[in-house]
Short mmCIF file of N, CA and C and ligand atoms in Angstrom, two decimals:
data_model
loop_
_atom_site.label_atom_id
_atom_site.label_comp_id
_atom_site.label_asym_id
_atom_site.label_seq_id
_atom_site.Cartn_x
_atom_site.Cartn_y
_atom_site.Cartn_z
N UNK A 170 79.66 23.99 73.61
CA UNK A 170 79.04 23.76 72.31
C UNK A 170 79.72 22.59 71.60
N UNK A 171 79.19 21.35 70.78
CA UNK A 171 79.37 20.44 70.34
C UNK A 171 79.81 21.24 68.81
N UNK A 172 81.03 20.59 68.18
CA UNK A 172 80.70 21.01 66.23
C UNK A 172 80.36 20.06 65.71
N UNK A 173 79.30 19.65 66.08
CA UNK A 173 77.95 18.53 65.23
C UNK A 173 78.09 19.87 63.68
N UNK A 174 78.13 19.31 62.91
CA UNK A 174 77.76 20.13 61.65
C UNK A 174 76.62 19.98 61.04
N UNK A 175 76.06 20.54 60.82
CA UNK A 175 74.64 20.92 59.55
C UNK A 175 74.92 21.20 58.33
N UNK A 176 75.20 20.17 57.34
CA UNK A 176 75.52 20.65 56.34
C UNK A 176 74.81 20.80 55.57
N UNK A 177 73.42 20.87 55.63
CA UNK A 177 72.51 21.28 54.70
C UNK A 177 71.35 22.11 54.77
N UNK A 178 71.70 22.86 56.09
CA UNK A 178 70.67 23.78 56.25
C UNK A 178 71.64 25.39 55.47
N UNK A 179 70.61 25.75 55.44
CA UNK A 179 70.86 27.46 54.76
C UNK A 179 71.98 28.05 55.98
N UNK A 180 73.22 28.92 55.63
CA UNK A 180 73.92 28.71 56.42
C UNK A 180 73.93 30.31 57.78
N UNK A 181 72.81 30.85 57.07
CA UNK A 181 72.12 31.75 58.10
C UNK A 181 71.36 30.89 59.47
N UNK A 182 70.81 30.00 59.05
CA UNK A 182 70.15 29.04 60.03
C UNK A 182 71.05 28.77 60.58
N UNK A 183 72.16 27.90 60.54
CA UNK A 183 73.36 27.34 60.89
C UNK A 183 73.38 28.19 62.50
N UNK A 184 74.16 29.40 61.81
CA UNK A 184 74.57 30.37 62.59
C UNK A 184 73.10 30.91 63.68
N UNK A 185 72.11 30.43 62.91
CA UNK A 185 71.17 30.93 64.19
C UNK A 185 70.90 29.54 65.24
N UNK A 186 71.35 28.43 65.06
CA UNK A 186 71.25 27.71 65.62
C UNK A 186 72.50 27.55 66.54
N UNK A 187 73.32 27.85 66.17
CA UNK A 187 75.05 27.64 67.07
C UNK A 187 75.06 28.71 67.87
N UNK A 188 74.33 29.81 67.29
CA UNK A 188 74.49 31.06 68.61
C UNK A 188 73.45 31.52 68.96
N UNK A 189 72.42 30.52 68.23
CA UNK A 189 71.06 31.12 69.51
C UNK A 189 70.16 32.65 69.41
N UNK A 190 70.41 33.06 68.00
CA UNK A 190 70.05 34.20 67.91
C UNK A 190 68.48 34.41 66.82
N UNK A 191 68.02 35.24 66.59
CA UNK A 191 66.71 35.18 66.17
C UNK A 191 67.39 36.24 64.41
N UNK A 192 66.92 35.44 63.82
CA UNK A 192 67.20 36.34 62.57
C UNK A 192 66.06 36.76 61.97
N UNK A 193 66.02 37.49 61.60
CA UNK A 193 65.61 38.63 60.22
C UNK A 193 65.87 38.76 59.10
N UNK A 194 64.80 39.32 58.34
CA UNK A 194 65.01 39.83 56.71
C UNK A 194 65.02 41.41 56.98
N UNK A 195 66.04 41.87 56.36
CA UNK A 195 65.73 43.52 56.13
C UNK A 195 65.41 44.07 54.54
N UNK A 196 64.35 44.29 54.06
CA UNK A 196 64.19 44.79 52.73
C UNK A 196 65.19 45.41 52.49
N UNK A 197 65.98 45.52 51.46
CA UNK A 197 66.89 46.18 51.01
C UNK A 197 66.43 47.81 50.47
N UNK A 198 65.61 47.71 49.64
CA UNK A 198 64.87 48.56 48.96
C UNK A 198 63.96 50.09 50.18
N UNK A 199 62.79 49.16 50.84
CA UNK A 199 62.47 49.99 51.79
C UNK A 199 62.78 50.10 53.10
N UNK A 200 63.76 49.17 53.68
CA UNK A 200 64.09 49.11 54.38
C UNK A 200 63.35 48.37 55.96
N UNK A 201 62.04 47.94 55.53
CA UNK A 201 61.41 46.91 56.70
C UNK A 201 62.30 45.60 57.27
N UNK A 202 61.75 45.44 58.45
CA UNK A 202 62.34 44.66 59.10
C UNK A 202 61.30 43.22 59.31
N UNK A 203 61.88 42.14 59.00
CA UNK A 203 60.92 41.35 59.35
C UNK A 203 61.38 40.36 59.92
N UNK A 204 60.86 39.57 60.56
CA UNK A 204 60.95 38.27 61.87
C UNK A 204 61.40 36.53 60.66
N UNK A 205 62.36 36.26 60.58
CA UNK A 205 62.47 35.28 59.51
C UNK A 205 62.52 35.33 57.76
N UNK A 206 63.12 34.55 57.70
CA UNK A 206 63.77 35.01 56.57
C UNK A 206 62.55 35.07 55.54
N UNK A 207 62.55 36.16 54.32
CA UNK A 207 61.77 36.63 53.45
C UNK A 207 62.51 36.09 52.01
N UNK A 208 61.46 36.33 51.07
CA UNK A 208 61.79 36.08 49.34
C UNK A 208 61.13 37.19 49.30
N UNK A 209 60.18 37.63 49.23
CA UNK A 209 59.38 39.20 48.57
C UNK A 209 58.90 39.93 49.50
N UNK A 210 59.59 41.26 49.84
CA UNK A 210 58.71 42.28 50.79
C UNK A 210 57.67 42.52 50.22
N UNK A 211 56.26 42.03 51.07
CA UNK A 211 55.06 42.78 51.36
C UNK A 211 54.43 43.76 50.63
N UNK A 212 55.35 44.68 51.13
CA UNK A 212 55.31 46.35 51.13
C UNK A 212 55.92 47.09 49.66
N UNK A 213 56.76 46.36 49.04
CA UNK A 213 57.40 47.15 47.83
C UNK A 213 57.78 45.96 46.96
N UNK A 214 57.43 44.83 47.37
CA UNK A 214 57.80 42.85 45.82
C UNK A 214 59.30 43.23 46.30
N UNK A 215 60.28 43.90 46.54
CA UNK A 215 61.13 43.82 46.67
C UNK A 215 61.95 42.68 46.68
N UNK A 216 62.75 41.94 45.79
CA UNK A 216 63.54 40.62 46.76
C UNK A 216 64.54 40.54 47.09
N UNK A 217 65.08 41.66 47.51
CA UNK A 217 66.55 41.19 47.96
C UNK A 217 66.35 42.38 49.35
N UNK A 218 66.79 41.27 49.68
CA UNK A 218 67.23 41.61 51.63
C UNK A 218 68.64 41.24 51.59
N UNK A 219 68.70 41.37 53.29
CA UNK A 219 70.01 41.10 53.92
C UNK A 219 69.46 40.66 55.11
N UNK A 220 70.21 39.72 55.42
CA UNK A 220 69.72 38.90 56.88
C UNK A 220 70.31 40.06 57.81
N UNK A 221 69.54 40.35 58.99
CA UNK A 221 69.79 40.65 60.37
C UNK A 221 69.35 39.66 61.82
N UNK A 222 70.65 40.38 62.74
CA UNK A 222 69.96 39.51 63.67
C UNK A 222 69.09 40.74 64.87
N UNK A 223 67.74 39.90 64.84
CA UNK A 223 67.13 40.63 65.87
C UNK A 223 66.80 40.70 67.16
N UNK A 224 66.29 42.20 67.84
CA UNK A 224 66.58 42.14 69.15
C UNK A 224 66.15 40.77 69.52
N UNK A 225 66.62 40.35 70.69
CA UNK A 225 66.73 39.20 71.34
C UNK A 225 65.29 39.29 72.58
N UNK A 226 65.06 40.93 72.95
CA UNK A 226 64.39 41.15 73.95
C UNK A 226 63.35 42.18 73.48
N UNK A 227 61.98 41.93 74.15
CA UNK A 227 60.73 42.78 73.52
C UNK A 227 60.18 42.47 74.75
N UNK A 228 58.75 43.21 74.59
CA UNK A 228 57.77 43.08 75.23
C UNK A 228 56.73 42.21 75.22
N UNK A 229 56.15 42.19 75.97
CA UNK A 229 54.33 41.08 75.49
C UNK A 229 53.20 42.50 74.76
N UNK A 230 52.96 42.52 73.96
CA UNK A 230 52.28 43.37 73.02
C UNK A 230 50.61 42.40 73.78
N UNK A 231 50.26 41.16 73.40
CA UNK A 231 49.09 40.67 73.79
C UNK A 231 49.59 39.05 73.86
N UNK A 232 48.12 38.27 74.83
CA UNK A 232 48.78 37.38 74.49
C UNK A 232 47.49 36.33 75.37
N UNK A 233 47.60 35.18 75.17
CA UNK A 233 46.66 34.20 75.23
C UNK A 233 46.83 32.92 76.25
N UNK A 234 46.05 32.62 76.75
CA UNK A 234 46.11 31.25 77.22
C UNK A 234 45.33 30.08 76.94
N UNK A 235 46.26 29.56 75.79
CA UNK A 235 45.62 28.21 75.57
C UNK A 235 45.32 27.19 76.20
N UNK A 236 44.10 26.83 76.87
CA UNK A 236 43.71 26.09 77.55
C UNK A 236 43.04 24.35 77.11
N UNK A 237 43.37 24.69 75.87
CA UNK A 237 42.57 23.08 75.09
C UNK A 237 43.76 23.22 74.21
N UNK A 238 45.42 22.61 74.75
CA UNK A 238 45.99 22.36 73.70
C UNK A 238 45.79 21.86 72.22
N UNK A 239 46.75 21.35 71.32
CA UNK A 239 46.23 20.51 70.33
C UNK A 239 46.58 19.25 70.83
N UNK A 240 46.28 17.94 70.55
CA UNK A 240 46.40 16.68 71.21
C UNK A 240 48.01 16.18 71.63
N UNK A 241 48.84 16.33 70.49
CA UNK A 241 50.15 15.95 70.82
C UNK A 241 50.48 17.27 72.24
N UNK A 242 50.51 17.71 72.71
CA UNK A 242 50.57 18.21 73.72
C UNK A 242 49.41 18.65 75.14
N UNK A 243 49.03 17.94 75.02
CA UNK A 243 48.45 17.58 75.74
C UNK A 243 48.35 17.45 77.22
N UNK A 244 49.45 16.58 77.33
CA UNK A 244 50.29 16.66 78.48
C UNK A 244 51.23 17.11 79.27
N UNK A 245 51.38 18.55 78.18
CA UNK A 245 51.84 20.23 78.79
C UNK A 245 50.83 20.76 79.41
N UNK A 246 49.43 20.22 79.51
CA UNK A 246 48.66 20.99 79.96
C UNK A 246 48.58 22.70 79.09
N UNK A 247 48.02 23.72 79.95
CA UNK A 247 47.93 25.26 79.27
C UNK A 247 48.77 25.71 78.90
N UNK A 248 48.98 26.55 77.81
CA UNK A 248 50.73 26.80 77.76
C UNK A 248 50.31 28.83 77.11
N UNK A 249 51.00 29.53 77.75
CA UNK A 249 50.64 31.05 76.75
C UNK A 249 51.68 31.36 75.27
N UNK A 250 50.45 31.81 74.61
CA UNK A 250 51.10 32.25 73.73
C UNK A 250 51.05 33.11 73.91
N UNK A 251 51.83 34.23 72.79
CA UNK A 251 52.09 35.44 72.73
C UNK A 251 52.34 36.53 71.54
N UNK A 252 51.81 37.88 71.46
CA UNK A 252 52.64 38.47 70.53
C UNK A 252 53.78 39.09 71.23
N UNK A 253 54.78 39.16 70.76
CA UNK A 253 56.04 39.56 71.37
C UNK A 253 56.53 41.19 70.71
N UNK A 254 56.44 41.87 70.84
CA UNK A 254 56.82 43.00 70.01
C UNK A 254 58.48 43.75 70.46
N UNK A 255 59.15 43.27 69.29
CA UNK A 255 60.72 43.23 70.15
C UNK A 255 61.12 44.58 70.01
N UNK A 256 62.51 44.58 70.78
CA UNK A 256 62.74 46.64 70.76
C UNK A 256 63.06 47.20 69.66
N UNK A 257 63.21 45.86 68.45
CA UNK A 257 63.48 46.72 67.14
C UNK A 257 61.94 46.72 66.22
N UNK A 258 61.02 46.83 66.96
CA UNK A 258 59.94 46.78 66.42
C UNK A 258 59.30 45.77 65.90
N UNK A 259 59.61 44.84 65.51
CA UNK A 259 59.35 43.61 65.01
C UNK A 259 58.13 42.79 65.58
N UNK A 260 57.09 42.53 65.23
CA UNK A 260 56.32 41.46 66.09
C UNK A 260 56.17 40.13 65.80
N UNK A 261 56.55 39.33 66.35
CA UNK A 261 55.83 37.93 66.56
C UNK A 261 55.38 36.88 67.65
N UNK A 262 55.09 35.67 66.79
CA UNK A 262 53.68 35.23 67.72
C UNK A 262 54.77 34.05 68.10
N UNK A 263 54.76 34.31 69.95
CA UNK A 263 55.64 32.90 70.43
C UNK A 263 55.48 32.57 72.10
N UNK A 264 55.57 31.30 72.03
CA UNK A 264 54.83 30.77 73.30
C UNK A 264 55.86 31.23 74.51
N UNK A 265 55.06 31.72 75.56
CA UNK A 265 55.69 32.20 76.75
C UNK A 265 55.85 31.34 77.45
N UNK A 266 57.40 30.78 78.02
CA UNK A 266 57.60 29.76 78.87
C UNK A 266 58.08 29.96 80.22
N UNK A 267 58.39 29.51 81.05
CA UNK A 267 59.12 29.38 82.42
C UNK A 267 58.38 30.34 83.29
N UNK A 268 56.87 30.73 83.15
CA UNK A 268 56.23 31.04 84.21
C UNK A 268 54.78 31.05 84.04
N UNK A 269 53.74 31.58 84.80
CA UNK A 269 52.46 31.21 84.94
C UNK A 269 51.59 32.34 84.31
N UNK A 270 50.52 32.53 83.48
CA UNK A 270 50.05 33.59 83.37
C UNK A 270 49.54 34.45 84.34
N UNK A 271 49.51 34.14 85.32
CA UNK A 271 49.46 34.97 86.37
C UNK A 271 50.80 36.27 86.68
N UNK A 272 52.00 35.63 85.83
CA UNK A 272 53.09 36.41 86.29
C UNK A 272 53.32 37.15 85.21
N UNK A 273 52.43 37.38 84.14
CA UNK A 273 52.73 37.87 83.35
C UNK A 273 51.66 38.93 82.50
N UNK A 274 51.95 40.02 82.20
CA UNK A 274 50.61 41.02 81.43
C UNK A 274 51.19 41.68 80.27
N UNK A 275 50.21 42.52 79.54
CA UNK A 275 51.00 43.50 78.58
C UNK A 275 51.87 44.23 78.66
N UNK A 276 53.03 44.06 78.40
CA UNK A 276 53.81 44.78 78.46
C UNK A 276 54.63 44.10 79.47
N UNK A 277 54.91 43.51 80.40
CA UNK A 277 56.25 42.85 80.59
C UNK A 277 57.32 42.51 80.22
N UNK A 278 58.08 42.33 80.04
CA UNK A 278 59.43 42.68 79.52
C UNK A 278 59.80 41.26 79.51
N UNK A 279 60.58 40.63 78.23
CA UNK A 279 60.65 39.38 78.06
C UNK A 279 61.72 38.78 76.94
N UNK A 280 62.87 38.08 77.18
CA UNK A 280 63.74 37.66 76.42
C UNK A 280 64.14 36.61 75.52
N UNK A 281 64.48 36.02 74.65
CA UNK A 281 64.37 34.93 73.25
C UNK A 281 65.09 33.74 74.05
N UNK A 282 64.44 32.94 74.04
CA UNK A 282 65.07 31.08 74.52
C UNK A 282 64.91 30.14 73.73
N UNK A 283 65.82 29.73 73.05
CA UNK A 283 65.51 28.68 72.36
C UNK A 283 65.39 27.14 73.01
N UNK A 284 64.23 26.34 72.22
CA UNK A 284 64.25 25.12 72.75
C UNK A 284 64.52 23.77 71.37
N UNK A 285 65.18 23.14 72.15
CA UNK A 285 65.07 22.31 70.90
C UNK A 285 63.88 21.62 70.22
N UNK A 286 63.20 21.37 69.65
CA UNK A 286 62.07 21.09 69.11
C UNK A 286 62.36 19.48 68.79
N UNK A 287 62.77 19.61 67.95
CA UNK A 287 63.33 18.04 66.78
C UNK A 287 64.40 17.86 66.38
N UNK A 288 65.05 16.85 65.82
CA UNK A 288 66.11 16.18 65.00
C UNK A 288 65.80 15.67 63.82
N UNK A 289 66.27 16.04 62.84
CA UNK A 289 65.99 14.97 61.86
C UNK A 289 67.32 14.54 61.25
N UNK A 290 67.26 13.09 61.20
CA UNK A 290 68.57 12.44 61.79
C UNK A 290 69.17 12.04 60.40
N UNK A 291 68.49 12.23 59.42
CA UNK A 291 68.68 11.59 58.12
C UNK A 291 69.73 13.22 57.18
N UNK A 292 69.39 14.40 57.82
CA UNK A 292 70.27 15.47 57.46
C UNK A 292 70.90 15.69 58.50
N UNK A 293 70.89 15.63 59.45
CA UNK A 293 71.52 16.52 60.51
C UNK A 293 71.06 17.80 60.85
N UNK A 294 69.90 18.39 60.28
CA UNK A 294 69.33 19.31 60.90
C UNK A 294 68.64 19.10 62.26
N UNK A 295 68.88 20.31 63.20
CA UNK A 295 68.54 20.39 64.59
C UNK A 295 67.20 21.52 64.40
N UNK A 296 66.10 21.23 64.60
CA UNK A 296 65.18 22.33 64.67
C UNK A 296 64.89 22.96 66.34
N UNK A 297 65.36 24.58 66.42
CA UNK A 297 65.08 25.04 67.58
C UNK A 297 63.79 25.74 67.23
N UNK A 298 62.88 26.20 68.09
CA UNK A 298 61.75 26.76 68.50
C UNK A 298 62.23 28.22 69.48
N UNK A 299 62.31 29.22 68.41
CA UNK A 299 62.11 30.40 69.35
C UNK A 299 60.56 30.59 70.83
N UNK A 300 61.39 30.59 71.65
CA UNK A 300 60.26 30.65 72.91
C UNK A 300 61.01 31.96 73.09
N UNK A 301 59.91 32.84 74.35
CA UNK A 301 60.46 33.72 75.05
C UNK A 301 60.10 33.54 76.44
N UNK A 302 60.61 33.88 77.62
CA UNK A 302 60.48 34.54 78.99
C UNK A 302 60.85 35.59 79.67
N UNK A 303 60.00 35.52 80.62
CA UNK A 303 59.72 36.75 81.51
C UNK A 303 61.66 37.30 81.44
N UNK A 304 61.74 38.67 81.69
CA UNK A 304 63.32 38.99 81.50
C UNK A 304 63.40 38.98 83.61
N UNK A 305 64.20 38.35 83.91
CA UNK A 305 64.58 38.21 85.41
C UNK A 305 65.13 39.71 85.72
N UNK A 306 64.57 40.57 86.77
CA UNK A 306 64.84 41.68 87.06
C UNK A 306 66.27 41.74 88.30
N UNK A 307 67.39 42.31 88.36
CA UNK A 307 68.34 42.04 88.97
C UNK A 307 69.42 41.08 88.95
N UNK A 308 68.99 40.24 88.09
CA UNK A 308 70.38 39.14 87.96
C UNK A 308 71.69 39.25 87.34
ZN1 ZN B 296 60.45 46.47 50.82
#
């Protein structure tokens, strides 16, 4: 790991970027769990949470194959998306990488990869892209 510093991202990000982990909002109040950080639970206006970090590994709940990217990608050809529904219950929507939809159905079992996305060079923020893949059985 490089200590490139970020000094101006929120310093929950920071930490989800240096260790690669997927964070959460937990309502304080009712106690929901949600995928990225929150200002008002949903469920009760609530605003105060506490960041968590969440499971890393879920399932494929459903999931899609985009076959008419949008233009800047293009030249990924098809790529799947996904709902991911992780073991702490949590769902979200994220593109399935490092295999074919053929190798993959509801409910397969599947783990958090980050990719780097962008730079923006004028802060020093690094933007990663939560992806997930297939979880390798035996390794
Ligand atoms: Zn709440």
């Amino acid at each position: 790991m490089s200590n490139m510093s970020v000094p101006k991202a929120p310093r929950i990000w920071q930490l989800a970027e240096r260790r690669y982990r997927l964070v959460g909002s937990k309502c304080l109040k009712c106690g929901r769990l949600f995928v990225g950080l929150r200002k008002v639970c949903p469920q009760c206006k609530s605003t105060e949470f506490e960041y968590v970090e969440l499971s890393r590994r879920g399932k494929i709940y459903s999931y899609t194959v985009i076959r008419a990217p949008p233009m800047e990608r293009e030249k990924y050809g098809p790529y799947i998306m996904a709902i991911v529904e992780l073991d702490d219950g949590c769902r979200l929507t994220a593109e399935i990488v490092d295999c074919s939809s053929e190798e993959i159905d509801i409910g397969t079992e599947v783990e958090a990869t980050f990719r780097k996305i962008g730079e923006e060079s004028e802060s020093g923020i690094i933007y990663y892209a939560c992806k997930f893949r297939p979880v390798v059985k035996g390794v």
